[in-house]
Tab-separated table of C-alpha atoms and ligand atoms in Angstrom:
chain	number	residue	atom	x	y	z
A	139	UNK	CA	97.177	209.357	174.142
A	140	UNK	CA	97.065	205.856	173.330
A	141	UNK	CA	93.521	204.061	172.793
A	142	UNK	CA	91.859	201.412	175.746
A	143	UNK	CA	92.057	197.990	174.326
A	144	UNK	CA	88.904	196.254	174.579
A	145	UNK	CA	88.803	192.123	174.195
A	146	UNK	CA	85.311	190.419	174.393
A	147	UNK	CA	83.893	187.458	172.337
A	148	UNK	CA	81.525	184.582	172.484
A	149	UNK	CA	81.865	180.620	172.568
A	150	UNK	CA	81.270	178.901	169.268
A	151	UNK	CA	78.185	176.849	170.330
A	152	UNK	CA	75.441	178.091	168.274
A	153	UNK	CA	74.710	181.178	166.308
A	154	UNK	CA	74.004	184.418	168.139
A	155	UNK	CA	70.454	185.905	168.837
A	156	UNK	CA	68.639	189.158	169.577
A	157	UNK	CA	69.647	188.669	173.260
A	158	UNK	CA	72.983	188.838	172.068
A	159	UNK	CA	72.442	192.145	169.765
A	160	UNK	CA	70.852	193.942	172.631
A	161	UNK	CA	72.893	192.576	175.538
A	162	UNK	CA	76.645	192.665	173.269
A	163	UNK	CA	76.643	193.391	169.844
A	164	UNK	CA	75.223	196.839	169.612
A	165	UNK	CA	77.269	198.053	172.202
A	166	UNK	CA	80.458	196.614	170.567
A	167	UNK	CA	80.211	198.028	167.326
A	168	UNK	CA	79.059	201.172	168.674
A	169	UNK	CA	82.632	200.977	170.829
A	170	UNK	CA	84.291	200.009	167.585
A	171	UNK	CA	82.955	203.075	165.666
A	172	UNK	CA	83.455	205.387	168.304
A	173	UNK	CA	87.555	205.146	167.401
A	174	UNK	CA	88.325	205.434	171.063
A	175	UNK	CA	89.578	201.996	171.467
A	176	UNK	CA	91.146	199.145	169.801
A	177	UNK	CA	89.046	196.001	169.874
A	178	UNK	CA	89.681	192.194	169.654
A	179	UNK	CA	86.847	189.760	169.331
A	180	UNK	CA	87.737	186.352	170.184
A	181	UNK	CA	85.854	183.662	168.906
A	182	UNK	CA	86.177	181.029	171.632
A	183	UNK	CA	86.311	177.737	170.200
A	184	UNK	CA	88.758	176.103	172.947
A	185	UNK	CA	86.623	177.470	175.471
A	186	UNK	CA	83.642	175.979	173.790
A	187	UNK	CA	85.206	172.438	173.913
A	188	UNK	CA	85.304	172.717	177.827
A	189	UNK	CA	81.893	171.790	177.845
A	190	UNK	CA	81.374	170.342	174.148
A	191	UNK	CA	84.457	167.877	174.324
A	192	UNK	CA	82.262	165.127	172.502
A	193	UNK	CA	81.175	167.765	170.014
A	194	UNK	CA	83.925	169.202	167.863
A	195	UNK	CA	81.848	169.445	164.892
A	196	UNK	CA	79.440	171.605	166.472
A	197	UNK	CA	82.041	173.909	167.719
A	198	UNK	CA	83.903	174.171	164.502
A	199	UNK	CA	80.767	175.230	162.335
A	200	UNK	CA	79.712	177.381	165.042
A	201	UNK	CA	82.761	179.503	164.403
A	202	UNK	CA	82.020	180.461	161.048
A	203	UNK	CA	78.397	181.304	162.140
A	204	UNK	CA	79.682	183.413	165.100
A	205	UNK	CA	81.870	185.145	162.669
A	206	UNK	CA	78.970	185.577	160.353
A	207	UNK	CA	76.816	187.112	163.046
A	208	UNK	CA	79.691	189.895	164.089
A	209	UNK	CA	80.235	190.766	160.780
A	210	UNK	CA	76.682	190.744	159.969
A	211	UNK	CA	75.915	193.832	162.974
A	212	UNK	CA	78.837	195.759	161.988
A	213	UNK	CA	82.095	194.273	162.979
A	214	UNK	CA	84.554	195.537	160.493
A	215	UNK	CA	87.766	193.766	160.092
A	216	UNK	CA	89.422	197.244	159.367
A	217	UNK	CA	88.760	198.389	162.490
A	218	UNK	CA	88.462	195.245	164.588
A	219	UNK	CA	90.829	192.050	165.239
A	220	UNK	CA	88.447	189.030	165.190
A	221	UNK	CA	90.281	185.700	165.916
A	222	UNK	CA	89.746	182.257	166.748
A	223	UNK	CA	91.187	181.267	170.342
A	224	UNK	CA	92.413	178.143	169.429
A	225	UNK	CA	94.725	179.067	166.625
A	226	UNK	CA	96.690	181.593	169.360
A	227	UNK	CA	98.748	178.511	170.974
A	228	UNK	CA	100.370	181.377	173.046
A	229	UNK	CA	96.624	181.709	175.198
A	230	UNK	CA	97.247	178.084	176.308
A	231	UNK	CA	100.547	178.837	177.578
A	232	UNK	CA	99.781	181.783	179.720
A	233	UNK	CA	97.125	179.650	180.974
A	234	UNK	CA	99.640	176.847	182.105
A	235	UNK	CA	101.353	179.977	184.108
A	236	UNK	CA	98.484	181.225	185.474
A	237	UNK	CA	96.990	178.086	186.887
A	238	UNK	CA	99.890	178.678	189.397
A	239	UNK	CA	98.007	181.783	190.732
A	240	UNK	CA	94.964	180.307	191.610
A	241	UNK	CA	93.613	177.654	194.347
A	242	UNK	CA	91.395	174.741	193.469
A	243	UNK	CA	88.980	176.211	196.584
A	244	UNK	CA	89.114	179.866	194.801
A	245	UNK	CA	87.818	178.237	191.514
A	246	UNK	CA	85.078	176.137	193.638
A	247	UNK	CA	83.844	179.690	194.969
A	248	UNK	CA	83.670	181.440	191.701
A	249	UNK	CA	79.627	181.887	191.212
A	250	UNK	CA	79.930	181.663	187.520
A	251	UNK	CA	81.611	178.171	187.450
A	252	UNK	CA	79.181	177.016	190.353
A	253	UNK	CA	76.090	178.316	188.402
A	254	UNK	CA	77.388	176.529	185.236
A	255	UNK	CA	78.375	173.236	186.741
A	256	UNK	CA	74.698	173.371	188.263
A	257	UNK	CA	73.121	173.899	184.824
A	258	UNK	CA	75.127	171.303	183.261
A	259	UNK	CA	74.492	168.556	186.225
A	260	UNK	CA	72.894	166.431	183.230
A	261	UNK	CA	75.981	166.652	180.961
A	262	UNK	CA	78.639	166.335	183.784
A	263	UNK	CA	76.840	164.527	186.548
A	264	UNK	CA	79.523	164.476	189.459
A	265	UNK	CA	82.673	164.321	187.573
A	266	UNK	CA	83.199	168.008	186.140
A	267	UNK	CA	86.187	167.924	183.316
A	268	UNK	CA	89.209	169.781	184.678
A	269	UNK	CA	89.456	172.163	181.541
A	270	UNK	CA	85.539	173.666	181.941
A	271	UNK	CA	86.176	173.661	185.552
A	272	UNK	CA	89.282	176.060	185.093
A	273	UNK	CA	88.267	178.156	182.235
A	274	UNK	CA	88.105	181.498	183.956
A	275	UNK	CA	91.888	180.902	183.863
A	276	UNK	CA	92.336	180.530	180.201
A	277	UNK	CA	89.760	183.608	179.986
A	278	UNK	CA	92.171	185.338	182.206
A	279	UNK	CA	94.688	184.401	179.580
A	280	UNK	CA	92.432	185.842	176.857
A	281	UNK	CA	91.965	189.194	178.246
A	282	UNK	CA	95.548	189.834	179.511
A	283	UNK	CA	97.457	188.255	176.257
A	284	UNK	CA	95.986	191.724	174.389
A	285	UNK	CA	96.651	194.326	177.503
A	286	UNK	CA	92.821	194.512	177.270
A	287	UNK	CA	91.514	197.100	180.133
A	288	UNK	CA	87.834	197.085	179.067
A	289	UNK	CA	85.981	193.601	179.011
A	290	UNK	CA	82.242	193.887	177.981
A	291	UNK	CA	80.781	190.746	179.357
A	292	UNK	CA	77.130	189.752	180.286
A	293	UNK	CA	76.607	190.039	184.034
A	294	UNK	CA	76.738	186.189	184.683
A	295	UNK	CA	80.640	186.788	183.305
A	296	UNK	CA	81.210	189.467	186.219
A	297	UNK	CA	82.950	186.763	188.743
A	298	UNK	CA	85.060	185.905	186.025
A	299	UNK	CA	86.496	188.905	185.373
A	300	UNK	CA	87.223	189.220	188.975
A	301	UNK	CA	89.129	186.289	188.993
A	302	UNK	CA	91.236	187.635	186.131
A	303	UNK	CA	92.003	190.935	188.052
A	304	UNK	CA	92.834	188.545	191.278
A	305	UNK	CA	95.230	186.754	188.735
A	306	UNK	CA	96.694	190.004	187.563
A	307	UNK	CA	97.207	191.219	190.880
A	308	UNK	CA	98.759	188.428	192.177
A	309	UNK	CA	101.197	188.232	189.120
A	310	UNK	CA	102.325	191.360	189.142
A	311	UNK	CA	102.790	191.170	193.064
A	312	UNK	CA	104.992	187.950	192.540
A	313	UNK	CA	106.785	188.869	189.542
A	314	UNK	CA	107.004	192.660	188.821
A	315	UNK	CA	104.639	194.848	187.327
A	316	UNK	CA	103.656	192.930	183.800
A	317	UNK	CA	100.007	192.646	183.147
A	318	UNK	CA	97.030	195.361	182.708
A	319	UNK	CA	94.546	195.205	184.922
A	320	UNK	CA	90.967	195.035	183.096
A	321	UNK	CA	87.660	195.919	184.180
A	322	UNK	CA	84.424	194.350	183.107
A	323	UNK	CA	81.854	196.407	181.408
A	324	UNK	CA	78.072	195.167	181.463
A	325	UNK	CA	75.555	196.749	178.747
A	326	UNK	CA	74.281	199.707	180.300
A	327	UNK	CA	70.689	199.782	179.185
A	328	UNK	CA	69.504	197.131	182.036
A	329	UNK	CA	66.658	195.953	179.992
A	330	UNK	CA	68.818	194.907	177.205
A	331	UNK	CA	71.356	192.689	179.678
A	332	UNK	CA	68.668	190.261	179.838
A	333	UNK	CA	66.323	189.474	176.799
A	334	UNK	CA	63.867	186.547	177.539
A	335	UNK	CA	62.813	183.961	175.367
A	336	UNK	CA	59.809	184.538	173.612
A	337	UNK	CA	58.204	182.094	175.668
A	338	UNK	CA	58.997	184.414	178.649
A	339	UNK	CA	61.396	182.192	179.855
A	340	UNK	CA	64.601	183.624	181.558
A	341	UNK	CA	66.914	182.541	179.105
A	342	UNK	CA	66.890	182.304	175.322
A	343	UNK	CA	68.359	179.005	174.041
A	344	UNK	CA	68.024	176.612	170.722
A	345	UNK	CA	67.145	173.724	172.909
A	346	UNK	CA	64.234	175.474	174.539
A	347	UNK	CA	62.771	176.384	170.919
A	348	UNK	CA	62.415	180.205	171.845
A	349	UNK	CA	65.007	182.085	170.479
A	350	UNK	CA	65.237	184.706	167.700
A	351	UNK	CA	68.410	184.144	165.892
A	352	UNK	CA	70.029	187.225	163.880
A	353	UNK	CA	69.971	185.350	160.846
A	354	UNK	CA	66.314	184.068	161.002
A	355	UNK	CA	64.200	184.235	157.735
A	356	UNK	CA	61.497	186.957	158.098
A	357	UNK	CA	59.170	184.301	157.903
A	358	UNK	CA	60.295	182.490	161.059
A	359	UNK	CA	60.674	185.787	162.814
A	360	UNK	CA	57.136	186.421	161.832
A	361	UNK	CA	56.111	182.931	162.873
A	362	UNK	CA	58.022	183.307	166.417
A	363	UNK	CA	56.327	186.487	167.220
A	364	UNK	CA	52.937	185.280	166.365
A	365	UNK	CA	53.324	182.264	168.739
A	366	UNK	CA	54.942	184.821	171.611
A	367	UNK	CA	53.450	184.600	175.212
A	368	UNK	CA	51.804	187.646	176.334
A	369	UNK	CA	49.559	188.254	179.644
A	370	UNK	CA	47.427	185.324	180.619
A	371	UNK	CA	44.927	187.193	182.333
A	372	UNK	CA	44.228	189.456	179.210
A	373	UNK	CA	41.670	187.405	177.532
A	374	UNK	CA	39.311	190.448	176.055
A	375	UNK	CA	40.511	193.530	174.229
A	376	UNK	CA	38.679	195.453	176.957
A	377	UNK	CA	40.900	193.853	179.745
A	378	UNK	CA	43.378	195.648	181.612
A	379	UNK	CA	46.658	194.268	180.701
A	380	UNK	CA	50.174	193.413	182.320
A	381	UNK	CA	53.258	194.961	180.862
A	382	UNK	CA	55.311	192.953	183.183
A	383	UNK	CA	56.854	189.276	182.655
A	384	UNK	CA	54.997	189.891	179.256
A	385	UNK	CA	57.591	189.042	176.774
A	386	UNK	CA	56.107	191.260	173.820
A	387	UNK	CA	56.416	194.170	175.993
A	388	UNK	CA	59.825	193.422	177.255
A	389	UNK	CA	61.012	193.313	173.610
A	390	UNK	CA	59.079	196.092	172.771
A	391	UNK	CA	60.842	198.290	175.426
A	392	UNK	CA	64.279	197.265	174.444
A	393	UNK	CA	63.752	197.347	170.711
A	394	UNK	CA	61.017	199.919	169.783
A	395	UNK	CA	62.574	203.268	169.149
A	396	UNK	CA	60.245	206.508	168.744
A	397	UNK	CA	60.961	206.086	164.983
A	398	UNK	CA	59.519	202.940	164.751
A	399	UNK	CA	56.251	204.234	166.074
A	400	UNK	CA	56.412	206.700	163.433
A	401	UNK	CA	56.560	204.740	160.619
A	402	UNK	CA	54.589	201.430	162.245
A	403	UNK	CA	52.265	202.986	165.037
A	404	UNK	CA	51.832	206.627	164.736
A	405	UNK	CA	48.866	207.028	167.372
A	406	UNK	CA	51.395	206.350	170.152
A	407	UNK	CA	54.382	208.320	170.402
A	408	UNK	CA	56.652	205.829	172.167
A	409	UNK	CA	56.552	202.777	174.463
A	410	UNK	CA	55.358	204.329	177.621
A	411	UNK	CA	52.161	205.512	175.958
A	412	UNK	CA	51.723	202.038	174.157
A	413	UNK	CA	52.324	200.447	177.778
A	414	UNK	CA	49.843	202.461	179.484
A	415	UNK	CA	47.047	201.790	176.829
A	416	UNK	CA	47.420	198.248	177.278
A	417	UNK	CA	47.424	198.269	181.257
A	418	UNK	CA	44.720	200.607	181.173
A	419	UNK	CA	42.634	198.043	178.651
A	420	UNK	CA	41.595	198.113	175.298
A	421	UNK	CA	44.456	197.516	173.218
A	422	UNK	CA	44.668	193.899	171.619
A	423	UNK	CA	47.453	191.378	171.597
A	424	UNK	CA	47.363	191.046	168.063
A	425	UNK	CA	47.956	194.681	167.581
A	426	UNK	CA	50.678	194.799	169.436
A	427	UNK	CA	52.642	191.848	168.170
A	428	UNK	CA	52.432	193.136	164.882
A	429	UNK	CA	53.937	196.146	165.949
A	430	UNK	CA	56.587	194.102	167.130
A	431	UNK	CA	57.121	192.029	164.111
A	432	UNK	CA	57.599	195.430	162.322
A	433	UNK	CA	60.036	196.465	164.537
A	434	UNK	CA	62.057	193.200	164.626
A	435	UNK	CA	61.928	192.980	160.853
A	436	UNK	CA	63.233	196.506	160.749
A	437	UNK	CA	66.031	196.054	162.935
A	438	UNK	CA	67.106	192.448	161.561
A	439	UNK	CA	66.322	193.155	157.720
A	440	UNK	CA	70.104	194.525	157.229
A	441	UNK	CA	71.726	192.400	159.459
A	442	UNK	CA	70.403	189.357	157.963
A	443	UNK	CA	71.127	191.140	154.125
A	444	UNK	CA	74.629	191.731	155.145
A	445	UNK	CA	75.021	187.992	156.717
A	446	UNK	CA	73.784	186.800	153.626
A	447	UNK	CA	76.271	188.534	151.483
A	448	UNK	CA	79.183	187.286	153.572
A	449	UNK	CA	78.000	183.727	153.814
A	450	UNK	CA	78.031	183.608	150.244
A	451	UNK	CA	81.732	183.743	150.400
A	452	UNK	CA	82.572	181.440	153.240
A	453	UNK	CA	86.227	181.353	151.985
A	454	UNK	CA	86.288	185.450	152.134
A	455	UNK	CA	85.369	184.882	156.113
A	456	UNK	CA	87.645	182.408	156.834
A	457	UNK	CA	90.544	184.924	155.265
A	458	UNK	CA	89.335	187.837	157.629
A	459	UNK	CA	89.602	185.182	160.415
A	460	UNK	CA	93.022	183.764	159.281
A	461	UNK	CA	94.532	187.767	159.193
A	462	UNK	CA	92.745	188.463	162.442
A	463	UNK	CA	94.389	185.316	163.993
A	464	UNK	CA	97.676	186.432	162.623
A	465	UNK	CA	97.808	189.829	164.464
A	466	UNK	CA	96.323	188.467	167.587
A	467	UNK	CA	99.194	186.172	167.765
A	468	UNK	CA	101.854	188.819	167.466
A	469	UNK	CA	99.941	190.768	170.057
A	470	UNK	CA	99.720	187.493	172.324
A	471	UNK	CA	103.295	186.532	171.540
A	472	UNK	CA	104.656	189.746	172.865
A	473	UNK	CA	102.862	189.325	176.240
A	474	UNK	CA	104.180	185.599	176.559
A	475	UNK	CA	107.521	187.091	176.197
A	476	UNK	CA	106.963	189.558	179.136
A	477	UNK	CA	105.646	187.036	181.179
A	478	UNK	CA	108.182	184.842	180.749
A	479	UNK	CA	110.922	187.256	181.181
A	480	UNK	CA	109.203	188.047	184.660
A	481	UNK	CA	108.961	184.508	185.321
A	482	UNK	CA	112.690	184.107	184.766
A	483	UNK	CA	111.839	181.261	181.801
A	484	UNK	CA	113.733	183.484	179.425
A	485	UNK	CA	117.015	181.141	179.097
A	486	UNK	CA	117.651	181.775	175.471
A	487	UNK	CA	117.361	185.509	174.851
B	729	LIG	N1	82.883	183.341	178.511
B	729	LIG	C1	82.516	184.143	177.361
B	729	LIG	C2	81.372	183.373	176.914
B	729	LIG	O1	80.633	182.499	177.365
B	729	LIG	C3	83.402	183.751	175.920
B	729	LIG	C4	85.063	184.670	176.316
B	729	LIG	C5	86.185	183.450	176.276
B	729	LIG	C6	85.113	185.634	176.565
B	729	LIG	N2	87.322	184.555	176.501
B	729	LIG	C7	86.720	185.586	176.446
B	729	LIG	C8	84.410	186.735	177.183
B	729	LIG	C9	87.294	186.882	177.043
B	729	LIG	C10	85.126	188.067	177.190
B	729	LIG	C11	86.566	187.984	177.251
B	729	LIG	O2	80.435	183.201	175.542
């Protein structure tokens, strides 16, 4: 039986953080290592430009950062294809043909596009770039170029995958069975899908100062944990505490495994016991934060070390991307040939 194909990735707009790790990267590495899939990881620099047209230097620099983050968590170029979107022009070509299969009204109704336009109001004003508006079509090209059937994404991206499904359906109905039908896959662990900022804000963002990046130093992680928000009503140790909307506990529920308790806080067996004590009262924030710091240090140390190893030789990382991109182009070119034949654009064959 042939393996299922995965296509996933991120825009090169900044280094990746623990939210990406819990919500996407950990499962990505596990799926890669399961041997059940052929995995493509796209570094979406062209898509990053759709709302960063004025900042090409940022988009370029972050291609290396995103590559380092993927390699650091265990994406293995011997098993997965890591490539740069803009260097696969076949994706742009597919996008142009798919544009005929999507209406302006349908894009305007896409919830992802709608909410991202709302979130970018300051940047865009009332004039949204066509490239941004149409990025779901380009994402359909990314997915279909590789015949991907499994597309791991964040929940917020699901409407983009649904739009891809519509494009595939329309293409196949119009031009004959040509494209593979993909399905979106969100992280199975519901809590891990939404890691809040260290300040409890629903979103982690560099500008908010509430992130813990995968490449952060041990000191930076410790400092971030120290300043984390907890329960504002938990004033004295003996007061009953709230674990809900308390980012320290949200992080622990996602990241703390029984082996972390055994190693660093053996008086509790697991998260449930710790949370129960906090809610009862008698457990101080300092102790809980100290434990969270140990947990995060334990998880991030090997990632940071691998990242630093790869970062010593950026030329070698670029070589990994170059080889991945060559392979990606070969695969995408075969799809474009199929697409053009189906559309009767194969004049010289
Ligand atoms: N939209 C994704 C992000 O915001 C990046 C991306 C581009 C992507 N093309 C893709 C994700 C195809 C999954 C499949 O980071």
